[in-house]
Coordinates of C-alpha atoms in Angstrom, one line a residue:
Chain A
M277 CA 37.3 -14.1 -2.5
A278 CA 34.8 -15.1 0.1
T279 CA 36.6 -17.2 2.7
Q280 CA 35.2 -20.0 4.8
H281 CA 35.4 -17.6 7.7
S282 CA 33.4 -14.8 6.0
R283 CA 30.9 -17.4 4.8
S284 CA 30.0 -18.5 8.3
A285 CA 29.9 -14.9 9.4
A286 CA 27.4 -14.2 6.6
R287 CA 25.3 -17.1 7.7
I288 CA 25.1 -15.8 11.2
M289 CA 24.2 -12.3 10.0
M290 CA 21.4 -13.6 7.9
A291 CA 20.1 -15.9 10.6
P292 CA 17.8 -13.4 12.6
A293 CA 15.9 -12.3 9.5
V294 CA 15.6 -15.8 8.1
I295 CA 14.5 -17.3 11.4
L296 CA 12.0 -14.5 12.1
L297 CA 10.4 -14.8 8.7
L298 CA 10.3 -18.5 8.9
G299 CA 8.5 -18.4 12.2
W300 CA 6.2 -15.7 10.9
M301 CA 5.3 -17.9 8.0
L302 CA 5.1 -21.3 9.5
V303 CA 3.6 -20.8 12.9
P304 CA 0.4 -19.0 11.9
L305 CA 0.1 -21.1 8.7
T306 CA 0.2 -24.3 10.7
M307 CA -2.3 -23.0 13.1
T308 CA -4.7 -21.9 10.3
L309 CA -4.4 -25.4 8.7
Y310 CA -5.0 -27.0 12.1
F311 CA -8.1 -25.0 12.9
S312 CA -9.5 -25.5 9.4
F313 CA -10.0 -29.2 10.1
K314 CA -11.7 -28.5 13.4
R315 CA -15.1 -27.4 14.5
Y316 CA -13.9 -24.6 16.7
L317 CA -16.2 -22.0 18.2
P318 CA -14.3 -20.0 21.0
L319 CA -17.5 -18.5 22.4
R320 CA -19.8 -21.5 22.0
G321 CA -18.0 -24.5 23.4
G322 CA -14.5 -24.1 22.0
D323 CA -12.8 -27.0 20.4
L324 CA -15.5 -29.5 19.3
G325 CA -13.2 -32.0 17.6
W326 CA -11.9 -32.9 14.2
V327 CA -14.3 -32.6 11.2
G328 CA -12.1 -33.4 8.2
F329 CA -12.9 -31.3 5.2
E330 CA -16.3 -30.3 6.4
N331 CA -15.3 -26.6 6.9
Y332 CA -13.8 -26.5 3.4
I333 CA -17.0 -27.8 1.9
R334 CA -19.3 -25.6 4.0
F335 CA -17.3 -22.5 3.2
I336 CA -17.7 -23.1 -0.5
S337 CA -21.3 -24.1 -0.3
S338 CA -22.4 -21.2 1.8
S339 CA -24.6 -18.8 0.0
S340 CA -22.2 -15.9 0.6
F341 CA -19.2 -17.6 -0.9
W342 CA -19.7 -17.2 -4.7
P343 CA -21.0 -13.6 -4.4
S344 CA -17.9 -12.8 -2.4
V345 CA -15.7 -14.3 -5.0
M346 CA -17.5 -12.3 -7.7
T347 CA -17.2 -9.1 -5.6
T348 CA -13.5 -9.7 -5.1
L349 CA -13.0 -10.3 -8.8
T350 CA -15.0 -7.2 -9.8
I351 CA -13.1 -5.0 -7.5
V352 CA -9.7 -6.4 -8.5
G353 CA -10.6 -6.4 -12.2
G354 CA -12.2 -3.0 -12.2
V355 CA -9.4 -1.3 -10.3
L356 CA -6.7 -3.0 -12.5
A357 CA -8.4 -1.9 -15.7
I358 CA -8.8 1.7 -14.5
T359 CA -5.4 2.1 -13.0
V360 CA -3.5 0.5 -15.9
V361 CA -5.3 2.3 -18.7
L362 CA -5.3 5.7 -17.0
G363 CA -1.8 5.0 -15.7
V364 CA -0.4 4.4 -19.2
F365 CA -2.1 7.5 -20.4
L366 CA -0.9 9.7 -17.5
A367 CA 2.7 8.3 -17.8
L368 CA 2.7 9.2 -21.5
L369 CA 1.5 12.6 -20.7
L370 CA 3.9 13.3 -17.9
N371 CA 6.8 12.1 -20.1
Q372 CA 6.0 15.0 -22.6
P373 CA 7.9 18.2 -22.4
M374 CA 6.0 20.7 -20.1
W375 CA 6.4 23.3 -17.4
G376 CA 6.3 22.2 -13.8
R377 CA 6.5 18.5 -14.3
G378 CA 7.9 17.9 -10.9
F379 CA 5.0 19.7 -9.3
V380 CA 2.4 17.7 -11.3
R381 CA 4.2 14.5 -10.3
I382 CA 3.8 15.5 -6.7
L383 CA 0.1 16.2 -7.1
V384 CA -0.4 12.9 -8.9
I385 CA 1.5 10.7 -6.4
A386 CA -0.2 12.2 -3.4
P387 CA -3.2 9.9 -3.0
F388 CA -0.9 6.9 -2.5
F389 CA 0.3 8.4 0.8
V390 CA -3.1 8.9 2.2
M391 CA -4.0 6.2 4.8
P392 CA -6.8 3.9 3.6
T393 CA -9.2 4.8 6.4
V394 CA -8.9 8.5 5.6
S395 CA -9.4 8.2 1.8
A396 CA -12.4 5.9 2.3
L397 CA -14.0 8.2 4.8
V398 CA -13.3 11.4 2.9
W399 CA -14.8 9.9 -0.3
K400 CA -17.7 8.4 1.6
N401 CA -18.8 11.6 3.4
M402 CA -17.5 14.5 1.5
F403 CA -17.9 13.2 -2.0
M404 CA -20.4 10.4 -2.1
D405 CA -22.9 11.5 0.5
P406 CA -26.3 11.8 -1.3
N407 CA -27.2 15.0 0.5
Y408 CA -24.0 16.9 1.3
G409 CA -21.4 15.2 -1.0
L410 CA -19.7 17.2 -3.7
L411 CA -20.8 14.7 -6.3
A412 CA -24.4 15.2 -5.3
H413 CA -23.9 19.0 -5.8
L414 CA -22.4 18.3 -9.2
W415 CA -25.3 16.0 -10.2
E416 CA -27.8 18.6 -9.0
F417 CA -25.9 21.3 -10.9
F418 CA -26.6 19.4 -14.1
G419 CA -30.2 18.8 -13.1
A420 CA -29.7 15.1 -12.3
T421 CA -30.9 13.2 -9.2
P422 CA -28.0 12.6 -6.9
V423 CA -26.8 9.0 -6.7
E424 CA -26.8 7.2 -3.4
W425 CA -23.3 6.0 -4.2
L426 CA -22.5 3.5 -1.4
S427 CA -25.9 1.8 -1.4
Q428 CA -27.1 2.0 -5.0
A429 CA -23.7 1.8 -6.8
S430 CA -21.7 0.3 -3.9
L431 CA -19.3 -1.7 -6.0
T432 CA -18.7 1.1 -8.4
S433 CA -18.0 3.4 -5.5
I434 CA -15.5 1.1 -3.9
V435 CA -13.8 0.6 -7.3
M436 CA -13.6 4.4 -7.6
I437 CA -12.1 4.9 -4.2
V438 CA -9.5 2.2 -4.5
S439 CA -8.6 3.2 -8.0
W440 CA -7.9 6.7 -6.8
Q441 CA -5.6 5.2 -4.2
W442 CA -3.7 3.0 -6.7
L443 CA -3.6 5.2 -9.8
P444 CA -0.5 7.0 -8.5
F445 CA 1.4 3.7 -8.0
A446 CA 0.6 2.6 -11.5
T447 CA 1.5 5.9 -13.0
L448 CA 4.8 6.3 -11.2
I449 CA 6.0 2.8 -12.1
L450 CA 4.9 3.2 -15.8
L451 CA 6.5 6.6 -15.9
T452 CA 9.8 5.2 -14.6
A453 CA 9.6 2.5 -17.3
I454 CA 8.8 5.0 -20.1
Q455 CA 11.7 7.1 -19.2
S456 CA 14.1 4.2 -19.8
L457 CA 12.7 4.0 -23.4
D458 CA 15.3 4.8 -26.0
S459 CA 14.0 8.0 -27.6
E460 CA 16.1 7.5 -30.7
Q461 CA 14.0 4.6 -31.7
L462 CA 10.9 6.6 -31.5
E463 CA 12.5 9.5 -33.5
A464 CA 13.6 7.0 -36.1
A465 CA 10.1 5.7 -36.4
E466 CA 8.7 9.2 -36.7
M467 CA 11.2 10.0 -39.5
D468 CA 10.0 6.9 -41.3
G469 CA 6.5 8.4 -41.1
A470 CA 5.0 6.1 -38.5
P471 CA 1.9 7.8 -37.0
A472 CA 1.7 8.4 -33.3
T473 CA -0.8 5.5 -32.8
K474 CA 1.5 3.0 -34.5
R475 CA 4.6 4.3 -32.6
F476 CA 2.6 3.7 -29.4
A477 CA 1.4 0.3 -30.4
Y478 CA 4.6 -1.1 -31.8
I479 CA 7.3 0.6 -29.7
T480 CA 6.1 2.2 -26.5
L481 CA 3.5 -0.5 -25.4
P482 CA 5.8 -3.5 -25.9
H483 CA 8.5 -1.6 -24.0
L484 CA 6.0 -1.1 -21.2
G485 CA 4.9 -4.8 -21.2
R486 CA 7.0 -5.8 -18.3
A487 CA 6.2 -2.8 -16.1
I488 CA 2.5 -3.3 -16.8
T489 CA 2.8 -7.0 -15.8
V490 CA 4.6 -6.0 -12.6
V491 CA 1.9 -3.3 -11.8
I492 CA -0.8 -5.9 -12.4
L493 CA 0.7 -8.5 -10.2
I494 CA 1.7 -6.3 -7.3
Q495 CA -1.6 -4.5 -7.3
T496 CA -3.5 -7.8 -7.4
I497 CA -1.7 -9.0 -4.3
F498 CA -2.6 -5.8 -2.4
L499 CA -6.1 -5.6 -3.9
L500 CA -7.1 -9.1 -3.0
S501 CA -6.7 -8.2 0.6
I502 CA -8.2 -4.7 0.7
F503 CA -10.0 -4.3 4.0
A504 CA -10.2 -0.8 5.5
E505 CA -11.9 0.7 2.5
I506 CA -14.8 -1.7 3.0
F507 CA -14.7 -1.7 6.8
V508 CA -15.3 2.0 7.1
T509 CA -17.6 2.5 4.1
T510 CA -20.2 -0.2 3.8
G511 CA -19.1 -2.7 6.5
G512 CA -19.6 -5.5 3.9
A513 CA -23.2 -4.5 3.1
F514 CA -24.8 -3.8 -0.3
G515 CA -22.9 -6.5 -2.0
T516 CA -19.4 -5.4 -1.2
K517 CA -18.4 -8.4 0.9
T518 CA -15.1 -9.6 -0.6
L519 CA -13.5 -12.9 0.2
T520 CA -11.2 -11.1 2.7
Y521 CA -14.1 -9.5 4.4
L522 CA -16.2 -12.7 4.5
I523 CA -13.3 -14.5 6.3
F524 CA -12.9 -11.6 8.7
Q525 CA -16.6 -11.8 9.6
R526 CA -16.5 -15.6 10.0
V527 CA -13.4 -15.4 12.3
L528 CA -13.8 -12.3 14.4
E529 CA -17.5 -11.3 14.2
S530 CA -19.3 -14.7 14.3
Q531 CA -16.2 -16.4 15.9
N532 CA -16.5 -19.5 13.8
V533 CA -12.8 -20.1 13.6
G534 CA -12.8 -23.5 11.9
L535 CA -14.9 -22.2 9.0
G536 CA -13.0 -18.9 8.8
S537 CA -9.7 -20.8 8.7
A538 CA -10.8 -23.0 5.8
G539 CA -11.7 -19.7 4.0
G540 CA -8.2 -18.4 5.0
V541 CA -6.6 -21.4 3.3
Y542 CA -8.6 -20.6 0.1
A543 CA -7.4 -17.0 0.3
I544 CA -3.8 -18.2 0.7
I545 CA -4.0 -20.5 -2.3
L546 CA -5.6 -17.7 -4.4
A547 CA -2.8 -15.3 -3.5
N548 CA -0.1 -17.8 -4.1
I549 CA -1.3 -18.4 -7.7
V550 CA -0.7 -14.7 -8.4
A551 CA 2.5 -14.7 -6.4
I552 CA 4.1 -17.5 -8.4
F553 CA 3.9 -15.3 -11.6
L554 CA 5.2 -12.3 -9.8
M555 CA 8.2 -14.2 -8.3
R556 CA 9.1 -15.5 -11.8
I557 CA 9.4 -12.0 -13.1
V558 CA 11.3 -10.7 -10.1
G559 CA 13.5 -13.8 -10.1
K560 CA 14.5 -13.3 -13.7
N561 CA 15.7 -9.8 -13.0
L562 CA 17.8 -11.0 -10.1
D563 CA 21.4 -11.9 -11.0
T564 CA 23.4 -12.6 -7.9
Chain B
M286 CA 7.7 27.1 -37.7
A287 CA 8.7 23.7 -36.2
R288 CA 9.6 25.5 -33.0
N289 CA 6.1 27.0 -32.9
V290 CA 4.5 23.6 -33.1
T291 CA 6.7 22.2 -30.3
Q292 CA 5.9 25.3 -28.2
R293 CA 2.2 24.9 -28.7
R294 CA 2.4 21.3 -27.8
K295 CA 4.3 22.1 -24.7
I296 CA 1.5 24.5 -23.7
L297 CA -1.2 21.9 -24.4
N298 CA 0.7 19.3 -22.4
T299 CA 1.2 21.6 -19.5
A300 CA -2.4 22.5 -19.4
A301 CA -3.6 18.9 -19.6
A302 CA -1.1 17.7 -17.1
W303 CA -1.9 20.4 -14.6
T304 CA -5.7 19.9 -15.0
I305 CA -5.4 16.2 -14.4
G306 CA -2.9 16.6 -11.6
L307 CA -5.2 19.1 -9.8
L308 CA -8.2 16.8 -10.3
I309 CA -6.4 13.8 -8.8
F310 CA -5.1 16.0 -5.9
F311 CA -8.5 17.6 -5.4
P312 CA -9.9 15.3 -2.7
I313 CA -6.9 16.0 -0.5
L314 CA -7.1 19.7 -1.2
W315 CA -10.8 19.7 -0.4
T316 CA -10.2 17.9 2.8
I317 CA -7.6 20.4 3.9
L318 CA -9.8 23.4 2.9
T319 CA -12.8 21.9 4.7
S320 CA -10.8 21.5 7.9
F321 CA -10.6 25.3 8.1
K322 CA -14.4 25.8 7.7
T323 CA -17.1 25.9 10.3
E324 CA -19.4 22.8 10.3
A325 CA -22.2 24.8 8.7
Q326 CA -19.9 26.1 5.9
A327 CA -18.6 22.6 5.4
I328 CA -22.0 21.4 4.2
A329 CA -23.1 24.7 2.6
D330 CA -25.1 24.4 -0.7
P331 CA -23.6 25.4 -3.0
P332 CA -20.2 24.4 -1.7
I333 CA -17.9 27.2 -0.7
F334 CA -14.4 26.9 -2.1
L335 CA -12.3 29.6 -0.6
A336 CA -14.5 32.5 0.5
F337 CA -15.2 31.2 4.0
D338 CA -14.2 32.4 7.5
W339 CA -11.0 30.5 8.0
T340 CA -11.0 29.0 11.5
L341 CA -8.8 26.7 13.5
E342 CA -11.6 25.6 15.9
N343 CA -11.9 22.1 14.3
Y344 CA -8.3 21.3 15.1
G345 CA -8.9 22.4 18.7
A346 CA -12.1 20.4 18.9
V347 CA -10.5 17.2 17.5
M348 CA -7.6 17.4 19.9
E349 CA -9.8 18.0 22.9
R350 CA -12.5 15.5 22.2
S351 CA -10.6 12.5 21.1
N352 CA -7.3 12.6 22.8
Y353 CA -5.6 12.9 19.4
S354 CA -2.1 13.2 20.9
R355 CA -2.3 9.6 22.2
F356 CA -3.3 8.2 18.8
L357 CA -0.5 10.2 17.2
W358 CA 2.0 9.0 19.7
N359 CA 0.9 5.4 19.0
S360 CA 1.3 5.9 15.3
I361 CA 4.8 7.3 15.8
V362 CA 5.9 4.5 18.1
I363 CA 4.4 1.8 15.9
A364 CA 5.6 3.1 12.5
G365 CA 9.0 4.3 13.8
G366 CA 9.6 1.3 16.1
S367 CA 8.7 -1.4 13.6
T368 CA 10.9 0.3 10.9
I369 CA 14.0 0.7 13.1
L370 CA 13.7 -2.8 14.5
G371 CA 13.3 -4.1 10.9
I372 CA 16.3 -2.2 9.7
L373 CA 18.4 -3.5 12.6
I374 CA 17.6 -7.0 11.6
A375 CA 17.7 -6.5 7.9
V376 CA 21.0 -4.6 7.6
P377 CA 23.3 -7.6 8.5
A378 CA 21.2 -9.9 6.4
A379 CA 21.2 -7.6 3.3
W380 CA 24.9 -6.9 3.8
S381 CA 25.9 -10.6 3.8
M382 CA 23.7 -11.4 0.8
A383 CA 25.1 -8.5 -1.2
F384 CA 28.8 -9.0 -0.3
V385 CA 29.1 -12.7 0.4
P386 CA 26.6 -14.2 -2.0
S387 CA 26.2 -17.9 -2.1
K388 CA 24.3 -20.2 -4.4
R389 CA 21.3 -20.0 -2.2
T390 CA 21.1 -16.2 -1.9
K391 CA 18.7 -15.8 -4.8
D392 CA 16.4 -18.4 -3.4
I393 CA 16.5 -16.9 0.1
L394 CA 15.6 -13.5 -1.3
L395 CA 12.7 -14.8 -3.3
W396 CA 11.5 -16.9 -0.4
M397 CA 11.5 -13.8 1.8
L398 CA 9.5 -12.0 -0.8
S399 CA 7.0 -14.8 -0.9
T400 CA 6.2 -14.4 2.8
K401 CA 5.0 -10.9 1.9
M402 CA 2.4 -12.5 -0.3
L403 CA 0.7 -14.3 2.5
P404 CA -2.8 -12.7 2.8
A405 CA -3.2 -11.3 6.3
V406 CA -6.8 -12.5 6.7
G407 CA -5.6 -16.1 6.2
V408 CA -3.6 -15.9 9.5
L409 CA -5.8 -13.4 11.3
Y410 CA -7.1 -15.8 14.0
P411 CA -3.8 -17.5 14.8
I412 CA -2.1 -14.1 15.3
Y413 CA -5.1 -12.9 17.3
L414 CA -4.8 -16.0 19.5
L415 CA -1.1 -15.7 19.9
F416 CA -1.5 -12.1 20.9
I417 CA -4.0 -13.1 23.6
Q418 CA -1.7 -15.9 24.8
F419 CA 1.3 -13.5 25.1
G420 CA -0.8 -10.7 26.5
I421 CA 0.1 -8.3 23.7
L422 CA -3.3 -7.7 22.2
D423 CA -3.9 -3.9 22.1
T424 CA -0.3 -3.1 22.9
K425 CA 2.2 -1.1 20.9
I426 CA 4.9 -3.7 21.2
G427 CA 2.6 -6.3 19.6
L428 CA 2.0 -4.1 16.6
V429 CA 5.6 -3.1 16.3
I430 CA 6.4 -6.8 16.0
V431 CA 3.7 -7.6 13.4
L432 CA 4.4 -4.6 11.3
M433 CA 8.1 -5.2 11.4
L434 CA 7.5 -8.8 10.2
I435 CA 5.2 -7.8 7.3
N436 CA 7.7 -5.1 6.1
L437 CA 10.9 -7.1 6.8
P438 CA 10.9 -8.6 3.3
I439 CA 10.6 -5.1 1.7
I440 CA 13.3 -3.8 4.0
V441 CA 15.8 -6.6 3.2
W442 CA 15.1 -6.2 -0.5
M443 CA 15.5 -2.5 -0.6
L444 CA 18.8 -2.6 1.4
Y445 CA 20.0 -5.5 -0.7
T446 CA 19.4 -3.5 -3.9
Y447 CA 21.3 -0.5 -2.5
F448 CA 24.2 -2.5 -1.1
K449 CA 24.6 -4.3 -4.4
E450 CA 25.4 -1.0 -6.0
I451 CA 28.4 -0.4 -3.7
P452 CA 31.4 -1.6 -5.6
G453 CA 33.1 -4.5 -3.9
E454 CA 36.5 -3.3 -5.1
I455 CA 36.4 -0.4 -2.6
L456 CA 36.0 -2.9 0.2
E457 CA 38.9 -5.0 -1.2
A458 CA 41.1 -1.9 -1.4
A459 CA 40.3 -1.0 2.2
R460 CA 41.2 -4.6 3.2
M461 CA 44.5 -4.4 1.3
D462 CA 45.3 -1.2 3.2
G463 CA 44.9 -3.3 6.3
A464 CA 41.4 -2.2 7.5
S465 CA 39.9 -4.7 9.9
L466 CA 36.3 -5.9 9.3
K467 CA 35.1 -3.5 11.9
E468 CA 36.9 -0.5 10.3
E469 CA 35.7 -1.7 6.9
V470 CA 32.1 -1.7 8.0
L471 CA 32.3 1.5 10.1
Y472 CA 34.4 3.8 7.9
V473 CA 33.9 2.5 4.3
L474 CA 30.6 0.8 4.1
T475 CA 28.4 2.8 6.4
P476 CA 29.0 6.2 4.9
M477 CA 28.2 4.8 1.4
A478 CA 25.2 2.9 2.6
I479 CA 23.5 5.7 4.5
P480 CA 21.5 7.1 1.6
G481 CA 20.1 3.7 0.9
I482 CA 19.3 3.1 4.5
A483 CA 17.6 6.5 4.8
S484 CA 15.3 5.9 1.9
T485 CA 14.5 2.4 3.1
L486 CA 13.6 4.0 6.4
L487 CA 11.4 6.6 4.8
L488 CA 9.4 4.2 2.7
N489 CA 8.8 1.8 5.5
V490 CA 7.7 4.4 7.9
I491 CA 5.1 5.4 5.3
L492 CA 4.0 1.8 4.8
A493 CA 3.7 1.2 8.5
W494 CA 2.0 4.5 9.2
N495 CA -0.8 3.6 6.7
E496 CA -1.2 -0.1 7.5
A497 CA -4.8 -0.6 8.1
F498 CA -5.5 -4.3 8.6
W499 CA -3.5 -5.3 11.6
T500 CA -3.8 -1.9 13.3
L501 CA -7.6 -2.1 13.0
N502 CA -7.9 -5.7 14.1
L503 CA -5.3 -6.0 16.9
T504 CA -6.0 -2.8 18.8
A505 CA -8.8 -1.4 20.9
A506 CA -8.6 1.6 23.2
K507 CA -5.0 1.6 24.3
A508 CA -2.7 1.1 21.4
A509 CA -4.9 2.3 18.5
P510 CA -2.9 4.4 16.0
L511 CA -4.3 7.1 13.7
T512 CA -5.8 4.6 11.2
A513 CA -8.1 3.4 13.9
F514 CA -8.7 6.9 15.2
I515 CA -10.0 7.9 11.8
A516 CA -12.0 4.7 11.4
S517 CA -13.9 5.8 14.6
Y518 CA -15.4 8.6 12.5
S519 CA -17.2 6.1 10.3
S520 CA -20.4 6.2 12.4
P521 CA -20.9 10.0 12.8
E522 CA -23.4 11.9 14.9
G523 CA -24.4 15.4 14.0
L524 CA -22.3 17.8 12.0
F525 CA -18.8 16.5 11.6
Y526 CA -17.4 17.1 8.1
A527 CA -15.1 19.9 9.3
K528 CA -13.9 17.9 12.2
L529 CA -13.4 14.8 10.1
S530 CA -11.3 16.9 7.7
A531 CA -9.2 18.3 10.5
A532 CA -8.6 14.9 11.9
S533 CA -7.8 13.5 8.4
T534 CA -5.4 16.4 7.6
M535 CA -3.5 15.8 10.8
A536 CA -3.3 12.1 10.1
I537 CA -2.0 12.4 6.5
A538 CA 0.1 15.6 6.6
P539 CA 3.3 14.2 8.0
I540 CA 3.3 11.3 5.6
L541 CA 2.4 13.4 2.6
V542 CA 5.6 15.4 3.3
L543 CA 7.7 12.3 3.8
G544 CA 6.2 10.7 0.8
W545 CA 7.1 13.4 -1.6
F546 CA 10.7 13.1 -0.5
S547 CA 10.6 9.3 -1.1
Q548 CA 8.9 9.1 -4.4
K549 CA 12.1 8.2 -6.3
Q550 CA 12.8 5.2 -4.0
L551 CA 9.1 4.2 -4.1
V552 CA 9.4 2.5 -7.5
S553 CA 12.4 0.2 -6.9
G554 CA 11.2 -0.3 -3.3
L555 CA 7.7 -1.5 -4.1
T556 CA 8.5 -3.5 -7.2
F557 CA 11.4 -5.3 -5.5
G558 CA 13.8 -4.0 -8.1
A559 CA 11.8 -5.4 -11.0
V560 CA 11.3 -1.8 -12.4
K561 CA 14.1 0.7 -12.0

């Protein structure tokens, strides 16, 4: 059906998008690689020559590297655990017959549309503030001493804020997946006397497997690079410096571009490991 | 008897779902409520929920003090501009991939997706440097370009998924009836594609509106959108909860409304069609 003529027309129509994305990928990436092998301090002498792998070694051996990796993993792991578990639960609940499901859906999805700087600041001030925050009032109501959330329990606080932002995403996707489950299968199992827990474990959960994987992979990619939530709450203090934040500080705050770029390359490699798995799943689903 | 059981279960489900839904929504509700309080009432102990003197003064104060309208305008231009530009570039690409697929189409789509995975911080300095070189640091056009590029893969993907669902036979039939390529695109394809394009537009406006890495790092005084405007409240002086709430409410309200309309498209849009 497709003629030679339409094929070349198609190629021309694709060209702008392909060329732009190719440029967007290759140009900055090449520059990051280039800088990562240089001692480059824009404010203190500029380009001070090639240094081989020194930046890569220094970035890893700096005392803030491993803590930042641990912080990143804690945040990503914590948020994933909370959003997936609560997401499955919420999706199951929202799939039950009830009144006003559409309205509840709207309430549940809302946090996803709140810009990160707003949700971080609202949580920081109006909920987690040790004097005026609602959580402090709640703690006092029960006779407990209010927690200084963002300094004493900084990582927990960040995980809470970010989980609140991402729970809607997980819930919505898992709900969509549950709705495609064949209800006859569940009814048959119920007739055969399978208890609810077994029906969940052997029918619903396997059916959700793929959706859960997709949620985990997509969230991981976004969570690895969360920035605004830390920028406006702790500014990287109290052990909340993630890999992304560490690189940001090296590059823009202390203007050590060579070192920051080496860190950037590590971040790219890390993200790509996750991306490969995601692409496999998406690719399988794509029949052109 | 059985009906009673299902009825009771329905009541329980409803109660549980509404409770949890309200709990999740509560921070937003609380922000909106606080925006109508006086600063003293905003930090009252015990907290006041509804019985306060409703006032609009915070909205007035925010608009006056921080030149809110300029931030809002920047957000509109950046989110709207990057989305429209992205769609203009993506429509032909998605169209050709959906209707004239080749052996490489799948690879191109996946490769486009892979550019989305590039962590922003990894290319922060190069982009920063390029922006200085081209003199577009702290300009709206600079952010329009960057946000267009980071969302382009999603736009192409979403449009591709929608275009794929338009049956090719209809196009063939139009061709048989002697429609030219132009007529085919204009009168057959476009009307069918408009819903898909509209929801792509919606989702990407939301994503661009809320983007908070590039908008924070590439703007200062001139081109800063609402994300940066809100971030400026992170080092407060004096009483400010009510004003923070008013500013926040204004920043999120338009997107909340748009978002509720787009929740159906959200799933296939953000999972690249892996979950439908």
